[in-house]
Amino acid sequence: MMKEVYHRDVCNFSCHMISYPSDSSYASTVFVTVDILQHHPGCRLIFVRQKERLMAQKEKLQCLKDFHKDTLKPSPGKSPGTRPEDEAEGKHPQREKWASKLDFVLSVAGGFVGLGNVWRFPYLCYKNGGGAFLIPYFIFLFGGGLPVFFLEVALGQFTSEGGITCWEKLCPIFTGIGYASIVIVSLLNIYYIVILAWGVYYLFQCFQPELPWAKCKQTWNTDRCIEDTYRKNKSLWLAANITNFTSPVTEFWERNVLSITSGIDDIGSIKWDLALCLLLVWVICFFCIWKGVKSTGKVVYITATFPFIMLIVLLFRGVTLPGASEGIKFYLNPNLTRLQDPEVWIDAGTQIFFSYAICLGAMTSLGSYNKYKYNCYRDCLLLGALNSGTSFVSGFAIFSVLGFMAQEQGVDIADVAESGPGLAFIAYPKAVTMMPFPTVWAILFFIMLLLLGLDSQFVEVEGQITSLVDLYPSFLRKGYRREIFIAIVCCISYLLGLAMVTKGGMYVFQLFDYYAASGVCLLWVAFFECVAVAWVYGADNFYDAVEDMIGYRPNSWMKWSWTVITPSLCMGCFIFSLVKYKPLKYNKIYEYPDWAIGVGWTLALASMICIPMVVVIKIIRSDGPLIERIKAVAAPVRGGASSRPADHRGPSDLTYPLDPNGNKGLLMKAPTHTIVETMM
């Protein structure tokens, strides 16, 4: 009897010792255990059973891992990141990641290399002093554009959250930055896609024996229409006693495509041909993003690369045309006296923020799909060079053609230089009618235009959807809910956009373009982004996070830009924009009524008011005295902001939990044992 009691006590002792081995007693525990197992068969049987149970548990865990690997891809029709076991256990579905690094690079390139690079930068360059405009452009590029662009991508990668929830984790008091970005990008998505609808309409019109805007014999032409090729011979149109003549391409644009009315007060009926083109573009946009970054990352292989090929083709065609050299000289001829005008600096700043698609939440959303250890700093610098380089090269492609057109018409280049829709739908279509094989060049131009705008559009919509889905992940990432939500957003945006395809829709479009996503709104958001990261969360803290992600600290000019340079540039440009503000005019003639100007400022303030409003709401909802409330909601959430996965811990991190008995040492890496009360 005493022997059995001894066996039981010794077995219990050894079981307890193996269950909780500490650092100091681990070696002695092993020797005691080995001695017991050698001399006591009963204990050996118990430990054999324990071992079998542990082996079965390991096999079960391995089966679960294999099951997770097999089901990592969503089931057919399910939203990305949806897994059966997550749905069964009620967990948040996993956040998807880019399939490859190239997916991210092409998505960002397609997102911010858009229509503004082709139709806005060249015009601003010639208007603001030619080559001299590059001085303020590069100052704002290195002092504002690149730092904010990298900040947004790194912020998304660090938090693995969209444009709203990333600020909630990093700096709760400035969550309004995310809401302001969502308001801007939502309004932008409504009117930007209308440009693509016009492009689709032009593309369909190209498939005719003769381009419809080349001659004056169409049903929509007036008696004042004179073909552009006849303008060189002044005797022809002077003999016709026509003083206020128009060109066929202008009448095609205003009288056929737009059927424009006298003003915004006369909105007119919907043009159903444009409405169908708008619907087609929204359907294409929906299917580009409906499966998340898995589908977006593949579509951009075409939409982001093909426009560059078309731009190179049009560049070579343009520089070989007669008169191209004069257009290029006009484009780059420096005029340093223009730098004294504050409007030149305002144009440079707003162009940088437009072309880099920052302050819209899209770059943050794209960065949130990166892996934690991805070197986003290197790629942001390369993408910045690609963006600005595309803007500069496109100027040669555009002004070489404008120089040719000016020579063919016998007019000055300043008379044919246009920007925005005027360049895309009047100047360039007019130029291709003077080239050999005009239909071919028109088709290539409008395909390039559509692809440039399409990937910018669906990347912005993807950023909008990601930011909203991240607010309610447990609800919107299950089953088909994400796809349904995208369809609802697209339908609402399409219905709101119908106001811009009416006969007076051009006035509504320009109102949105001038106020809703204006440079004033973007500069306002960029200023608070830098303040939140550099002064509230801390520039050094964010640099530590970037170093943890990419393995080294970026150049210190980034930190100085976030801290001083970018906020100063943004605030200075913001103030000058308000001082130099001019009410909106259409075609430099039509003045908008006061109520329309009021609607425009309402669109602008709808985004800008979000930041101070959320600050006030956060302070009111907190407890304590006012100073304590401000400190509480302004305190940076360092521990909870990072999305660092467990397998990327450094040597200073706790790989294993602390000893549950309160010892300072760490548990050894060993299978978890169950305390067994052995009885013989």
XYZ file of C-alpha atoms in Angstrom:
680
model
C 0.000 0.000 0.000
C 2.826 2.408 0.876
C 4.512 1.544 -2.408
C 1.408 2.451 -4.425
C 1.033 5.728 -2.571
C 4.686 6.488 -3.273
C 4.189 5.727 -6.960
C 1.108 7.967 -7.141
C 2.797 10.887 -5.352
C 5.919 10.652 -7.472
C 3.860 10.470 -10.669
C 1.780 13.477 -9.656
C 4.957 15.364 -8.801
C 6.549 14.604 -12.162
C 3.360 15.507 -14.043
C 3.247 18.874 -12.314
C 6.917 19.439 -12.988
C 6.524 18.755 -16.723
C 3.417 20.898 -16.964
C 5.159 24.004 -15.594
C 8.929 23.797 -16.078
C 10.643 27.055 -15.200
C 14.013 28.243 -16.468
C 15.811 27.455 -13.228
C 14.424 23.952 -12.667
C 14.090 22.697 -16.239
C 17.252 20.538 -16.216
C 16.520 18.949 -12.829
C 12.943 18.296 -13.910
C 14.146 16.381 -16.954
C 16.449 14.158 -14.847
C 13.736 13.485 -12.263
C 11.243 12.650 -15.007
C 13.634 10.327 -16.814
C 14.411 8.522 -13.536
C 10.736 8.090 -12.740
C 9.902 6.802 -16.227
C 12.712 4.264 -16.043
C 11.745 2.766 -12.656
C 7.950 3.114 -12.533
C 5.963 1.390 -15.308
C 2.673 2.917 -14.139
C 3.919 6.406 -14.670
C 5.400 5.370 -18.000
C 1.963 4.170 -19.131
C 0.378 7.464 -18.132
C 2.958 9.499 -20.021
C 2.593 7.282 -23.080
C -1.128 8.017 -23.047
C -0.406 11.705 -22.609
C 1.971 11.583 -25.517
C -0.620 9.870 -27.707
C -3.177 12.488 -26.749
C -0.759 15.293 -27.596
C 0.125 13.675 -30.911
C -3.567 13.464 -31.766
C -3.945 17.120 -30.856
C -1.015 18.024 -33.122
C -2.552 16.075 -35.989
C -5.827 17.910 -35.455
C -4.075 21.287 -35.507
C -2.210 20.345 -38.688
C -5.470 19.300 -40.323
C -6.970 22.663 -39.409
C -3.962 24.462 -40.898
C -4.263 22.480 -44.122
C -7.977 23.207 -44.181
C -7.320 26.930 -43.752
C -4.767 26.874 -46.563
C -7.213 25.152 -48.898
C -10.030 27.542 -48.043
C -7.991 30.745 -48.039
C -9.527 31.621 -51.386
C -13.175 32.581 -51.102
C -15.834 30.204 -52.235
C -17.337 30.886 -55.655
C -19.374 34.064 -55.431
C -18.158 34.934 -51.950
C -16.553 38.239 -51.105
C -12.744 38.310 -51.012
C -11.389 37.227 -47.656
C -14.499 35.230 -46.739
C -13.705 31.789 -45.318
C -16.180 29.104 -44.218
C -14.727 28.736 -40.718
C -14.834 32.515 -40.181
C -18.507 32.588 -41.116
C -19.280 29.606 -38.885
C -17.481 31.073 -35.862
C -18.771 34.620 -36.410
C -15.266 36.104 -36.828
C -14.377 39.094 -39.007
C -13.405 37.819 -42.456
C -9.696 38.032 -43.237
C -8.406 41.107 -45.044
C -7.143 40.288 -48.513
C -3.683 41.245 -49.788
C -2.199 41.978 -53.194
C -1.322 38.803 -55.083
C 2.014 40.337 -56.152
C 4.023 43.531 -55.798
C 3.308 44.432 -59.418
C -0.436 44.492 -58.688
C 0.086 47.289 -56.179
C 2.482 49.253 -58.406
C 0.189 49.121 -61.444
C -2.904 49.938 -59.381
C -1.289 53.055 -57.935
C 0.120 54.033 -61.334
C -3.300 53.625 -62.922
C -4.938 55.499 -60.070
C -2.955 58.703 -60.237
C -1.725 58.783 -63.850
C -4.931 60.028 -65.420
C -6.501 62.702 -67.550
C -4.949 65.545 -65.555
C -1.468 64.486 -66.671
C -2.455 64.743 -70.336
C -4.858 67.656 -70.551
C -4.073 69.884 -67.558
C -0.313 69.901 -66.934
C 0.783 70.862 -70.491
C -1.705 73.735 -70.576
C -0.627 75.024 -67.133
C 3.002 74.767 -68.188
C 2.580 76.982 -71.249
C 0.166 79.356 -69.455
C 2.439 79.935 -66.441
C 5.789 80.640 -68.061
C 6.701 77.459 -69.929
C 9.877 75.949 -68.497
C 9.789 78.444 -65.617
C 6.655 76.716 -64.325
C 8.793 73.680 -63.501
C 10.423 75.609 -60.619
C 7.273 75.935 -58.446
C 6.111 72.538 -59.717
C 9.180 70.728 -58.340
C 9.093 72.736 -55.109
C 5.554 71.532 -54.458
C 6.453 68.041 -55.691
C 9.277 67.467 -53.190
C 7.793 69.648 -50.462
C 4.199 68.446 -50.615
C 3.212 65.872 -53.225
C 5.704 63.058 -52.598
C 5.720 63.381 -48.759
C 1.908 63.266 -48.503
C 1.697 60.478 -51.085
C 4.189 58.350 -49.133
C 2.490 59.240 -45.845
C -0.870 57.939 -47.070
C 0.516 54.698 -48.530
C 2.645 53.999 -45.438
C -0.293 54.802 -43.144
C -2.501 52.285 -44.939
C 0.212 49.628 -44.816
C 0.965 50.293 -41.139
C -2.644 50.104 -39.946
C -4.012 47.751 -42.647
C -7.135 49.913 -42.660
C -9.009 52.071 -45.160
C -9.171 55.842 -45.358
C -11.402 56.332 -42.289
C -10.518 53.629 -39.776
C -6.768 54.224 -40.195
C -7.171 57.645 -38.555
C -9.430 56.153 -35.890
C -6.552 53.850 -34.881
C -3.666 56.276 -35.294
C -5.113 59.593 -34.119
C -8.786 59.404 -33.056
C -9.307 63.154 -32.723
C -8.594 63.579 -36.463
C -10.879 60.838 -37.735
C -12.650 63.640 -39.591
C -9.785 63.548 -42.113
C -11.101 60.205 -43.297
C -14.683 61.425 -43.528
C -13.570 64.538 -45.428
C -11.692 62.355 -47.925
C -14.741 60.142 -48.417
C -16.967 63.152 -49.139
C -14.474 64.479 -51.701
C -13.956 61.150 -53.468
C -17.696 60.409 -53.499
C -18.419 63.709 -55.257
C -15.430 63.173 -57.552
C -16.656 59.728 -58.601
C -20.022 61.189 -59.609
C -18.726 63.746 -62.111
C -15.326 62.359 -63.217
C -16.928 59.381 -64.937
C -19.057 61.716 -67.088
C -15.858 62.543 -68.995
C -15.545 58.846 -69.827
C -19.156 58.816 -71.051
C -18.296 61.636 -73.463
C -15.232 59.670 -74.561
C -17.316 56.544 -75.221
C -19.722 58.605 -77.316
C -16.848 60.014 -79.399
C -15.346 56.545 -79.788
C -18.608 55.148 -81.158
C -18.828 58.083 -83.573
C -15.376 57.241 -84.949
C -16.645 54.035 -86.582
C -18.051 55.824 -89.616
C -16.722 56.305 -93.143
C -15.910 59.921 -92.245
C -15.430 61.551 -88.868
C -18.676 63.450 -88.148
C -16.860 66.528 -86.824
C -14.664 66.938 -89.915
C -17.207 68.608 -92.232
C -19.931 71.225 -92.004
C -22.632 69.271 -93.802
C -24.235 67.667 -90.747
C -27.742 68.270 -89.439
C -26.513 70.057 -86.321
C -24.277 72.557 -88.195
C -25.235 76.223 -88.615
C -24.636 78.676 -91.425
C -21.638 80.095 -89.551
C -19.730 76.798 -89.770
C -16.468 76.900 -91.768
C -14.206 73.884 -92.076
C -10.809 74.296 -90.466
C -8.833 73.489 -93.600
C -10.444 76.478 -95.381
C -9.409 79.035 -92.807
C -5.988 79.496 -94.384
C -7.688 80.885 -97.468
C -9.183 84.025 -95.971
C -10.750 85.047 -99.276
C -13.196 82.125 -99.053
C -14.703 82.980 -95.694
C -14.394 86.737 -96.170
C -16.319 86.408 -99.422
C -19.023 84.595 -97.502
C -19.362 87.753 -95.332
C -19.111 85.711 -92.132
C -17.429 87.433 -89.210
C -18.420 85.263 -86.253
C -17.659 81.842 -87.719
C -17.388 78.521 -85.883
C -15.626 75.242 -86.629
C -17.386 71.902 -87.252
C -15.668 70.252 -84.286
C -16.940 72.991 -81.935
C -20.476 72.671 -83.251
C -20.301 68.863 -82.968
C -19.277 69.221 -79.307
C -21.769 71.914 -78.293
C -24.760 71.214 -80.558
C -24.608 67.426 -80.952
C -22.824 65.930 -77.932
C -23.968 68.416 -75.283
C -26.935 70.136 -76.957
C -26.065 72.832 -74.454
C -28.729 75.233 -73.203
C -28.440 78.909 -72.335
C -27.582 78.396 -68.659
C -27.868 76.299 -65.516
C -31.390 77.658 -64.941
C -32.469 75.773 -68.074
C -31.302 72.248 -67.243
C -33.270 70.621 -70.085
C -34.068 66.944 -70.624
C -31.766 63.934 -70.331
C -29.756 63.029 -73.428
C -30.379 59.305 -73.480
C -27.457 58.500 -75.770
C -25.089 59.980 -73.168
C -27.060 58.339 -70.357
C -26.506 54.925 -71.968
C -22.800 55.661 -72.410
C -22.628 56.643 -68.738
C -24.394 53.414 -67.760
C -21.924 51.379 -69.841
C -18.938 52.958 -68.120
C -20.431 52.359 -64.655
C -21.058 48.685 -65.516
C -17.431 48.299 -66.631
C -16.264 50.021 -63.448
C -18.388 47.714 -61.296
C -16.966 44.534 -62.817
C -13.427 45.881 -62.447
C -13.724 46.096 -58.651
C -16.565 43.796 -57.608
C -14.155 41.081 -56.388
C -11.854 43.473 -54.583
C -8.124 43.770 -55.170
C -7.987 40.295 -56.709
C -9.874 41.609 -59.743
C -8.510 45.167 -59.596
C -4.933 43.891 -59.509
C -5.473 41.998 -62.772
C -7.455 44.629 -64.687
C -4.730 47.245 -64.227
C -2.305 45.103 -66.220
C -4.240 46.346 -69.267
C -5.714 49.688 -68.191
C -2.463 50.984 -66.656
C -0.010 49.856 -69.347
C -1.899 50.346 -72.605
C -2.298 54.150 -72.208
C 1.484 54.504 -71.967
C 1.864 52.593 -75.234
C -0.728 54.810 -76.902
C 0.928 57.950 -75.500
C 4.290 56.900 -76.964
C 2.663 56.203 -80.337
C 0.940 59.594 -80.357
C 4.197 61.251 -79.256
C 6.136 59.827 -82.201
C 3.303 60.768 -84.543
C 3.135 64.294 -83.144
C 6.846 65.153 -83.342
C 6.955 64.048 -86.995
C 4.205 66.470 -88.052
C 5.079 69.799 -89.732
C 4.980 72.661 -87.238
C 5.618 70.376 -84.245
C 8.858 72.133 -83.291
C 7.067 75.475 -82.946
C 4.494 73.905 -80.633
C 7.207 72.370 -78.440
C 9.052 75.714 -78.233
C 5.814 77.374 -77.201
C 5.355 74.673 -74.535
C 8.790 75.055 -72.914
C 9.770 78.660 -73.638
C 10.688 80.001 -70.150
C 9.268 83.276 -68.890
C 10.715 83.899 -65.432
C 8.662 87.039 -64.867
C 5.558 84.846 -64.462
C 6.966 83.519 -61.183
C 6.039 86.831 -59.538
C 2.358 85.991 -59.989
C 0.891 84.057 -57.003
C -1.509 82.259 -59.354
C 1.435 80.389 -60.874
C 2.299 78.929 -57.475
C -1.344 78.140 -56.752
C -1.630 76.296 -60.086
C 1.556 74.341 -59.311
C 0.325 73.277 -55.874
C -3.160 72.269 -56.964
C -1.788 70.367 -59.980
C 0.480 68.297 -57.723
C -2.368 67.356 -55.400
C -4.680 66.583 -58.328
C -2.219 64.444 -60.249
C -1.080 62.414 -57.230
C -4.666 61.595 -56.178
C -3.849 62.362 -52.543
C -6.250 63.434 -49.798
C -8.909 61.159 -51.323
C -8.339 58.052 -49.189
C -7.589 55.955 -52.285
C -3.814 55.717 -51.761
C -4.360 54.761 -48.112
C -6.781 52.022 -49.154
C -4.392 50.659 -51.791
C -1.537 50.684 -49.269
C -3.664 48.806 -46.728
C -3.575 45.715 -48.978
C 0.246 45.564 -48.859
C 2.042 43.032 -46.716
C 3.449 44.520 -43.536
C 7.106 44.126 -44.574
C 6.660 45.629 -48.043
C 9.117 48.377 -49.075
C 6.567 51.040 -49.957
C 9.111 53.879 -49.644
C 11.124 52.702 -52.652
C 8.049 52.180 -54.807
C 6.512 55.540 -53.850
C 9.623 57.343 -55.089
C 9.616 55.366 -58.347
C 5.894 55.952 -58.861
C 6.349 59.657 -58.202
C 9.002 59.821 -60.920
C 6.661 57.946 -63.265
C 3.774 60.323 -62.577
C 5.667 63.577 -63.069
C 7.580 62.134 -66.021
C 4.318 61.196 -67.725
C 2.995 64.728 -67.256
C 6.137 66.230 -68.756
C 6.325 63.854 -71.754
C 2.620 64.206 -72.531
C 3.242 67.924 -73.063
C 5.438 67.068 -76.051
C 2.726 64.804 -77.483
C 0.018 67.458 -77.071
C 1.862 70.629 -78.117
C 3.503 69.022 -81.117
C 0.003 68.344 -82.443
C -1.197 71.841 -81.485
C 1.765 73.339 -83.348
C 0.826 71.346 -86.429
C -2.802 72.453 -86.147
C -1.831 76.124 -85.758
C 0.329 75.915 -88.885
C -2.463 74.247 -90.867
C -4.952 76.966 -89.858
C -2.500 79.846 -90.164
C -3.146 81.055 -86.611
C -1.074 81.520 -83.460
C -0.582 78.546 -81.134
C -2.162 80.502 -78.268
C -5.418 80.533 -80.257
C -5.625 76.730 -80.394
C -4.166 75.825 -76.972
C -6.829 74.407 -74.683
C -7.034 72.476 -71.434
C -9.522 70.078 -69.895
C -12.495 68.974 -72.004
C -11.632 71.657 -74.562
C -8.377 69.863 -75.363
C -9.812 66.343 -75.360
C -13.023 66.988 -77.279
C -12.243 70.043 -79.445
C -8.526 70.698 -80.031
C -7.257 67.144 -80.486
C -10.250 65.835 -82.516
C -9.768 68.867 -84.756
C -6.095 68.010 -85.181
C -6.675 64.393 -86.215
C -8.961 65.525 -89.046
C -5.904 67.170 -90.626
C -3.758 64.013 -90.434
C -3.587 61.131 -92.891
C -5.842 58.258 -91.769
C -7.783 60.448 -89.306
C -10.137 57.657 -88.185
C -7.241 55.483 -86.978
C -5.667 58.273 -84.949
C -9.024 59.321 -83.508
C -9.750 55.754 -82.347
C -6.300 55.424 -80.764
C -6.628 58.774 -79.002
C -10.033 58.062 -77.481
C -9.039 54.538 -76.422
C -6.055 56.069 -74.609
C -8.334 58.692 -73.071
C -10.818 56.067 -71.862
C -8.192 53.794 -70.318
C -6.448 56.722 -68.638
C -9.709 57.771 -67.041
C -11.126 54.309 -66.404
C -8.397 53.001 -64.118
C -8.355 56.312 -62.220
C -12.118 56.000 -61.790
C -12.298 52.438 -60.512
C -9.252 52.891 -58.267
C -10.985 55.866 -56.633
C -14.206 53.854 -56.306
C -12.211 50.964 -54.811
C -10.740 53.364 -52.266
C -14.211 54.662 -51.434
C -15.612 51.146 -51.031
C -12.656 49.956 -48.931
C -12.999 52.881 -46.529
C -16.731 52.261 -46.057
C -16.444 48.465 -45.787
C -13.752 48.796 -43.110
C -16.236 50.716 -40.969
C -18.485 47.633 -40.780
C -16.270 44.652 -41.698
C -18.243 42.006 -39.824
C -21.369 42.921 -41.782
C -20.147 43.893 -45.258
C -17.460 41.227 -45.773
C -19.786 38.251 -45.502
C -21.294 36.364 -48.401
C -22.392 38.554 -51.274
C -22.848 41.682 -49.168
C -19.746 43.456 -50.441
C -20.781 42.956 -54.078
C -24.311 44.151 -53.306
C -22.927 47.179 -51.487
C -20.707 48.072 -54.467
C -23.697 47.738 -56.797
C -25.757 50.065 -54.578
C -22.987 52.700 -54.485
C -22.565 52.515 -58.269
C -26.320 52.818 -58.863
C -26.654 55.849 -56.571
C -23.654 57.538 -58.207
C -25.089 56.821 -61.662
C -28.473 58.316 -60.782
C -26.854 61.445 -59.370
C -24.666 61.704 -62.466
C -27.692 61.802 -64.769
C -27.995 65.505 -63.962
C -24.736 65.992 -65.898
C -25.928 64.284 -69.090
C -28.890 66.605 -69.531
C -28.826 69.442 -72.066
C -27.675 71.783 -69.322
C -25.503 69.138 -67.686
C -22.246 70.818 -68.658
C -23.001 73.639 -66.249
C -23.598 71.134 -63.425
C -20.413 69.255 -64.338
C -18.287 72.390 -64.200
C -19.858 73.401 -60.878
C -18.777 70.075 -59.343
C -15.336 70.282 -60.949
C -14.686 73.814 -59.710
C -15.869 73.381 -56.102
C -16.443 69.763 -54.984
C -12.885 68.476 -55.462
C -11.111 71.810 -55.736
C -7.568 72.537 -54.709
C -8.841 74.358 -51.629
C -10.426 71.166 -50.275
C -7.352 69.031 -50.990
C -4.958 71.537 -49.410
C -7.166 71.705 -46.307
C -7.109 67.921 -45.865
C -3.358 67.636 -46.582
C -2.587 70.241 -43.913
C -4.426 68.288 -41.210
C -2.931 64.974 -42.343
C 0.550 66.337 -41.686
C -0.498 67.872 -38.372
C -2.064 64.599 -37.200
C 0.941 62.433 -38.077
C 3.838 64.798 -37.347
C 2.553 66.736 -34.336
C -0.063 64.550 -32.629
C 1.092 60.987 -33.261
C 4.697 62.123 -33.581
C 6.955 62.172 -36.634
C 9.608 60.073 -34.832
C 7.005 57.510 -33.791
C 5.785 57.213 -37.362
C 9.377 56.961 -38.587
C 9.875 54.075 -36.154
C 6.834 52.373 -37.656
C 8.149 52.891 -41.195
C 11.539 51.523 -40.174
C 9.866 48.458 -38.724
C 8.038 47.888 -42.031
C 10.773 48.552 -44.611
C 13.888 47.795 -42.514
C 15.502 51.241 -42.543
C 14.652 54.873 -41.853
C 13.723 57.001 -44.890
C 15.580 60.188 -45.699
C 14.976 62.878 -43.098
C 13.478 65.259 -45.667
C 10.235 63.286 -45.396
C 10.028 64.002 -41.676
C 10.883 67.691 -42.140
C 8.279 67.942 -44.885
C 5.531 66.468 -42.699
C 6.554 68.655 -39.768
C 7.164 72.069 -41.352
C 7.443 72.307 -45.137
C 4.213 70.639 -46.311
C 1.915 72.335 -43.742
C 3.471 75.717 -44.608
C 3.067 75.201 -48.360
C -0.494 73.932 -47.961
C -1.613 76.753 -45.710
C 0.081 79.429 -47.831
C -1.459 78.082 -51.043
C -4.828 77.717 -49.277
C -4.836 81.365 -48.177
C -3.740 82.643 -51.602
C -6.455 80.540 -53.262
C -9.107 82.221 -51.140
C -7.634 85.692 -51.701
C -7.399 85.184 -55.480
C -10.796 83.508 -55.709
C -12.821 84.309 -58.829
C -16.453 83.244 -59.323
C -16.999 80.434 -61.797
C -17.617 81.228 -65.469
C -18.401 78.842 -68.300
C -16.383 79.332 -71.462
C -15.145 82.675 -70.008
C -18.511 84.234 -70.852
C -21.454 82.748 -68.931
C -21.616 83.844 -65.290
C -23.278 81.479 -62.824
C -26.143 82.869 -60.725
C -25.635 83.463 -57.013
C -27.657 80.411 -55.983
C -25.410 78.170 -58.120
C -22.285 79.674 -56.514
C -23.877 78.958 -53.125
C -24.434 75.317 -54.125
C -20.798 75.116 -55.190
C -19.483 76.385 -51.853
C -21.841 73.979 -50.080
C -20.172 71.125 -51.969
C -16.743 72.409 -50.930
C -17.646 72.960 -47.269
C -19.360 69.549 -47.034
C -15.917 67.941 -46.906
C -13.956 70.674 -45.118
C -16.394 70.903 -42.182
C -15.919 67.205 -41.349
C -12.526 67.703 -39.671
C -13.442 70.367 -37.070
C -16.877 68.815 -36.564
C -15.449 65.405 -35.621
C -12.911 67.087 -33.296
C -15.745 68.773 -31.399
C -17.825 65.570 -31.271
C -14.870 63.549 -29.916
C -14.223 66.104 -27.174
C -17.905 66.287 -26.162
C -18.202 62.497 -25.919
C -15.164 62.138 -23.643
C -15.229 62.556 -19.851
C -13.492 64.929 -17.462
C -12.373 68.560 -17.618
C -11.823 70.149 -21.016
C -8.029 69.815 -20.984
C -8.251 66.174 -19.937
C -10.800 65.509 -22.668
C -8.539 66.993 -25.326
C -5.586 64.973 -24.055
C -7.666 61.798 -24.026
C -8.948 62.063 -27.597
C -5.635 63.420 -28.939
C -3.519 60.692 -27.358
C -1.882 58.601 -30.109
C -2.906 54.976 -30.108
C 0.543 53.484 -30.475
C -0.162 49.952 -29.375
C -3.344 49.493 -31.351
C -2.420 51.266 -34.585
C 0.029 48.726 -35.982
C -1.142 45.752 -38.040
C 2.143 43.950 -37.461
C 1.555 40.186 -37.738
C 2.794 37.780 -35.088
C 5.309 36.115 -37.412
C 7.171 39.422 -37.866
C 8.081 40.009 -34.250
C 11.528 41.219 -33.424
C 13.906 39.840 -30.819
C 12.548 42.207 -28.183
C 8.993 40.935 -28.552
C 7.494 38.232 -26.372
C 7.447 35.048 -28.380
C 5.818 33.074 -25.579
C 3.487 34.139 -22.792
C 4.675 34.880 -19.299
C 4.774 32.163 -16.679
C 1.215 31.850 -15.310
C 2.652 31.240 -11.844
C 4.021 34.769 -11.788
C 7.684 33.911 -12.422
C 9.684 36.427 -14.419
C 11.010 33.840 -16.791
C 9.276 32.833 -20.009
C 7.762 29.507 -20.724
C 9.885 27.221 -22.844
C 8.614 26.477 -26.326
C 6.884 23.169 -25.670
C 3.465 21.632 -26.207
C 0.893 22.670 -23.649
C 0.361 19.829 -21.157
C -2.756 19.132 -19.188
C -2.343 18.521 -15.450
C -3.332 14.909 -14.915
C -4.145 13.426 -11.509
C -2.759 9.918 -11.863
C -4.275 7.002 -9.901
C -2.804 3.515 -9.809
